[in-house]
Amino acid sequence: MAHLQDRRAATRSPVRLYFNKYVDGAPHLAEALELSMTGLLARRVGEPEASRACVALELGLADAPDAGRLWLCARPVWRVGQVEALEFLLASPLDRLRLSDRSEEHTSELQ
């Protein structure tokens, strides 16, 4: 695989987190492999092959049941096979903080 320049705005942490990715209004299961405040690396599971300019993501934060679910708009950055990088769009500072806390928690659990 050719070396690609890393252009991430934030460091991603390894996670194991299933989430819903809405394509044309229909939910599709996906697995987050890496997570940061600005995006995630995901494994696609049974979703349509057609590319979309942006998608809605629904992430459950089990560590904060009162906070409910986190809803984000994301755009695909690149895709290789079933793995794709997604950049979050229009995330509030609070949502980014919650994402940062979640990725740090998973990093400590996986070590």
Coordinates of N, CA and C in Angstrom, one line a residue:
M1 N 0.8 -1.2 0.0 CA 0.0 0.0 0.0 C 0.9 1.2 0.0
A2 N 0.5 2.2 -0.8 CA 1.3 3.4 -0.9 C 1.2 4.2 0.3
H3 N 2.3 4.9 0.7 CA 2.3 5.8 1.9 C 1.5 7.0 1.6
L4 N 0.5 7.3 2.5 CA -0.3 8.4 2.4 C 0.0 9.4 3.5
Q5 N 0.0 10.7 3.1 CA 0.3 11.7 4.2 C -0.9 11.8 5.1
D6 N -0.6 11.8 6.4 CA -1.7 11.9 7.4 C -2.1 13.3 7.6
R7 N -3.4 13.6 7.3 CA -4.0 14.9 7.3 C -5.0 15.1 8.4
R8 N -5.0 14.2 9.4 CA -6.0 14.3 10.4 C -5.8 15.5 11.3
A9 N -7.0 16.1 11.7 CA -6.9 17.3 12.6 C -6.8 16.9 14.0
A10 N -7.1 15.6 14.4 CA -7.0 15.2 15.8 C -6.6 13.7 15.7
T11 N -5.9 13.3 16.8 CA -5.4 11.9 16.9 C -6.5 11.0 17.1
R12 N -6.6 9.9 16.4 CA -7.6 8.9 16.6 C -7.1 7.8 17.6
S13 N -8.1 7.3 18.4 CA -7.8 6.3 19.4 C -8.5 5.0 19.0
P14 N -7.9 3.8 19.2 CA -8.6 2.6 18.8 C -9.8 2.4 19.7
V15 N -10.9 2.0 19.1 CA -12.2 1.7 19.8 C -12.8 0.5 19.2
R16 N -13.8 0.0 19.9 CA -14.7 -1.1 19.4 C -16.1 -0.6 19.8
L17 N -16.7 0.0 18.8 CA -18.0 0.7 19.0 C -18.9 0.5 17.8
Y18 N -20.1 -0.1 18.0 CA -21.0 -0.2 16.9 C -21.9 1.0 16.9
F19 N -22.3 1.4 15.7 CA -23.1 2.6 15.6 C -24.0 2.4 14.3
N20 N -25.0 3.3 14.2 CA -25.9 3.3 13.1 C -25.4 4.4 12.1
K21 N -25.3 4.1 10.9 CA -25.0 5.0 9.8 C -26.2 5.1 8.9
Y22 N -26.8 6.3 8.8 CA -28.0 6.4 8.0 C -27.7 6.8 6.6
V23 N -28.1 6.0 5.7 CA -27.9 6.2 4.2 C -29.3 6.3 3.6
D24 N -29.6 7.4 3.0 CA -30.9 7.7 2.4 C -32.1 7.4 3.4
G25 N -31.8 7.7 4.7 CA -32.8 7.6 5.8 C -32.9 6.2 6.4
A26 N -32.2 5.2 5.9 CA -32.2 3.9 6.4 C -31.0 3.6 7.3
P27 N -31.2 3.0 8.5 CA -30.0 2.7 9.3 C -29.2 1.5 8.8
H28 N -27.9 1.6 8.9 CA -27.0 0.5 8.6 C -26.0 0.4 9.7
L29 N -25.8 -0.9 10.1 CA -24.8 -1.1 11.2 C -23.4 -0.9 10.7
A30 N -22.6 -0.2 11.5 CA -21.2 0.0 11.2 C -20.4 -0.2 12.5
E31 N -19.1 -0.4 12.4 CA -18.2 -0.6 13.6 C -17.1 0.5 13.5
A32 N -17.0 1.3 14.5 CA -15.9 2.3 14.7 C -14.7 1.5 15.1
L33 N -13.6 1.7 14.3 CA -12.3 1.1 14.7 C -11.4 2.1 15.4
E34 N -11.5 3.3 15.0 CA -10.8 4.4 15.6 C -11.7 5.6 15.7
L35 N -11.5 6.4 16.7 CA -12.4 7.6 17.0 C -11.6 8.8 17.5
S36 N -12.0 9.9 17.0 CA -11.4 11.2 17.5 C -12.5 12.2 17.6
M37 N -12.1 13.4 18.0 CA -13.1 14.5 18.1 C -13.6 15.0 16.7
T38 N -12.8 14.7 15.7 CA -13.1 15.2 14.4 C -13.6 14.2 13.3
G39 N -13.5 12.9 13.7 CA -13.9 11.9 12.8 C -13.7 10.5 13.3
L40 N -13.9 9.5 12.4 CA -13.7 8.1 12.8 C -13.3 7.2 11.6
L41 N -12.7 6.1 11.9 CA -12.4 5.1 10.9 C -13.4 4.0 11.2
A42 N -14.1 3.6 10.2 CA -15.2 2.6 10.3 C -15.1 1.4 9.4
R43 N -15.7 0.3 9.9 CA -15.8 -0.9 9.0 C -17.3 -0.9 8.6
R44 N -17.5 -0.9 7.3 CA -18.9 -0.9 6.8 C -19.5 -2.3 6.9
V45 N -20.8 -2.4 7.3 CA -21.4 -3.7 7.4 C -22.7 -3.7 6.6
G46 N -22.7 -4.3 5.4 CA -23.9 -4.4 4.7 C -24.7 -3.2 4.3
E47 N -24.0 -2.1 3.9 CA -24.7 -0.9 3.5 C -24.5 -0.8 1.9
P48 N -25.3 0.0 1.3 CA -25.3 0.2 -0.1 C -23.9 0.6 -0.6
E49 N -23.5 0.2 -1.8 CA -22.2 0.6 -2.3 C -22.1 2.1 -2.8
A50 N -23.3 2.6 -3.1 CA -23.3 4.0 -3.6 C -22.8 5.0 -2.6
S51 N -21.9 5.9 -3.1 CA -21.3 6.9 -2.2 C -22.3 8.1 -2.0
R52 N -22.3 8.7 -0.8 CA -23.1 9.8 -0.5 C -22.2 11.0 0.0
A53 N -22.6 12.2 -0.3 CA -21.9 13.4 0.1 C -21.8 13.5 1.6
C54 N -22.9 13.2 2.3 CA -22.8 13.2 3.8 C -23.9 12.2 4.3
V55 N -23.6 11.7 5.5 CA -24.5 10.7 6.1 C -24.7 11.1 7.6
A56 N -25.8 10.6 8.2 CA -26.1 10.9 9.6 C -25.5 9.7 10.4
L57 N -24.9 9.9 11.5 CA -24.4 8.9 12.4 C -25.1 9.0 13.8
E58 N -25.4 7.8 14.3 CA -26.0 7.7 15.7 C -25.1 6.9 16.5
L59 N -24.5 7.5 17.5 CA -23.6 6.8 18.4 C -24.2 6.7 19.8
G60 N -24.2 5.6 20.4 CA -24.7 5.4 21.8 C -23.5 5.6 22.7
L61 N -23.6 6.3 23.7 CA -22.6 6.5 24.7 C -23.0 5.8 26.0
A62 N -22.6 4.6 26.1 CA -23.0 3.7 27.3 C -22.6 4.3 28.6
D63 N -21.5 5.0 28.6 CA -20.9 5.6 29.8 C -21.8 6.8 30.3
A64 N -22.7 7.3 29.5 CA -23.5 8.4 29.9 C -24.9 8.2 29.5
P65 N -25.6 7.3 30.1 CA -27.0 7.0 29.7 C -27.9 8.2 29.7
D66 N -27.7 9.1 30.6 CA -28.6 10.3 30.7 C -28.3 11.2 29.5
A67 N -27.1 11.1 28.9 CA -26.8 11.9 27.7 C -27.4 11.4 26.4
G68 N -27.9 10.1 26.5 CA -28.6 9.6 25.3 C -27.6 9.3 24.2
R69 N -28.1 9.5 23.0 CA -27.3 9.2 21.8 C -26.7 10.5 21.3
L70 N -25.6 10.3 20.6 CA -24.9 11.4 19.9 C -25.2 11.3 18.4
W71 N -25.8 12.4 17.9 CA -26.1 12.4 16.4 C -25.2 13.4 15.8
L72 N -24.5 12.9 14.7 CA -23.6 13.7 14.0 C -23.8 13.6 12.5
C73 N -23.4 14.6 11.8 CA -23.4 14.6 10.3 C -21.9 14.3 9.9
A74 N -21.7 13.5 9.0 CA -20.3 13.2 8.6 C -20.2 13.0 7.1
R75 N -19.0 13.3 6.6 CA -18.7 13.1 5.1 C -17.6 12.1 5.0
P76 N -17.8 11.2 4.0 CA -16.7 10.2 3.7 C -15.5 11.0 3.1
V77 N -14.3 10.6 3.7 CA -13.1 11.1 3.2 C -12.4 10.2 2.2
W78 N -12.3 8.9 2.6 CA -11.7 7.9 1.7 C -12.3 6.5 2.1
R79 N -12.2 5.6 1.2 CA -12.7 4.2 1.4 C -11.8 3.2 0.7
V80 N -11.4 2.2 1.4 CA -10.7 1.0 0.8 C -11.4 -0.2 1.3
G81 N -12.0 -0.9 0.3 CA -12.8 -2.1 0.7 C -13.9 -1.7 1.6
Q82 N -14.0 -2.4 2.7 CA -15.1 -2.1 3.7 C -14.7 -1.1 4.8
V83 N -13.5 -0.6 4.7 CA -13.0 0.4 5.7 C -13.1 1.8 5.1
E84 N -13.6 2.7 5.9 CA -13.8 4.1 5.4 C -13.5 5.1 6.5
A85 N -12.9 6.2 6.1 CA -12.7 7.4 7.1 C -13.9 8.3 6.9
L86 N -14.4 8.8 8.0 CA -15.5 9.8 8.0 C -15.1 11.0 8.8
E87 N -15.3 12.2 8.3 CA -15.1 13.4 9.0 C -16.4 14.0 9.5
F88 N -16.4 14.4 10.8 CA -17.6 14.9 11.4 C -17.8 16.4 10.9
L89 N -19.0 16.7 10.6 CA -19.4 18.1 10.2 C -20.4 18.6 11.2
L90 N -20.4 19.9 11.5 CA -21.3 20.5 12.3 C -21.5 19.9 13.7
A91 N -20.4 19.4 14.3 CA -20.5 18.9 15.7 C -20.2 20.1 16.6
S92 N -21.0 20.1 17.7 CA -20.9 21.2 18.6 C -19.6 20.9 19.5
P93 N -19.1 22.0 20.2 CA -18.0 21.8 21.0 C -18.2 20.7 22.1
L94 N -19.5 20.7 22.6 CA -19.8 19.7 23.6 C -19.8 18.2 23.0
D95 N -20.3 18.1 21.8 CA -20.2 16.8 21.2 C -18.8 16.3 21.0
R96 N -17.9 17.3 20.5 CA -16.5 16.9 20.3 C -15.8 16.5 21.6
L97 N -16.2 17.2 22.7 CA -15.7 16.9 24.0 C -16.1 15.5 24.4
R98 N -17.4 15.1 24.2 CA -17.9 13.8 24.6 C -17.2 12.7 23.7
L99 N -16.9 13.0 22.5 CA -16.2 12.1 21.6 C -14.8 11.9 22.1
S100 N -14.1 13.0 22.5 CA -12.8 12.9 23.0 C -12.8 12.0 24.3
D101 N -13.7 12.3 25.2 CA -13.8 11.5 26.4 C -14.0 10.0 26.1
R102 N -14.9 9.7 25.2 CA -15.2 8.3 24.8 C -14.0 7.6 24.2
S103 N -13.2 8.3 23.3 CA -12.1 7.7 22.7 C -11.0 7.4 23.7
E104 N -10.8 8.4 24.7 CA -9.8 8.2 25.7 C -10.2 7.0 26.6
E105 N -11.5 6.8 26.9 CA -11.9 5.7 27.8 C -11.7 4.4 27.1
H106 N -12.0 4.3 25.8 CA -11.8 3.1 25.0 C -10.3 2.7 24.9
T107 N -9.4 3.7 24.8 CA -8.0 3.5 24.7 C -7.5 2.8 26.0
S108 N -7.9 3.3 27.1 CA -7.5 2.7 28.4 C -8.1 1.3 28.6
E109 N -9.3 1.0 28.1 CA -9.9 -0.3 28.2 C -9.1 -1.3 27.3
L110 N -8.6 -0.9 26.1 CA -8.0 -1.8 25.2 C -6.5 -2.1 25.5
Q111 N -5.9 -1.3 26.5 CA -4.5 -1.5 26.8 C -4.4 -2.6 27.8

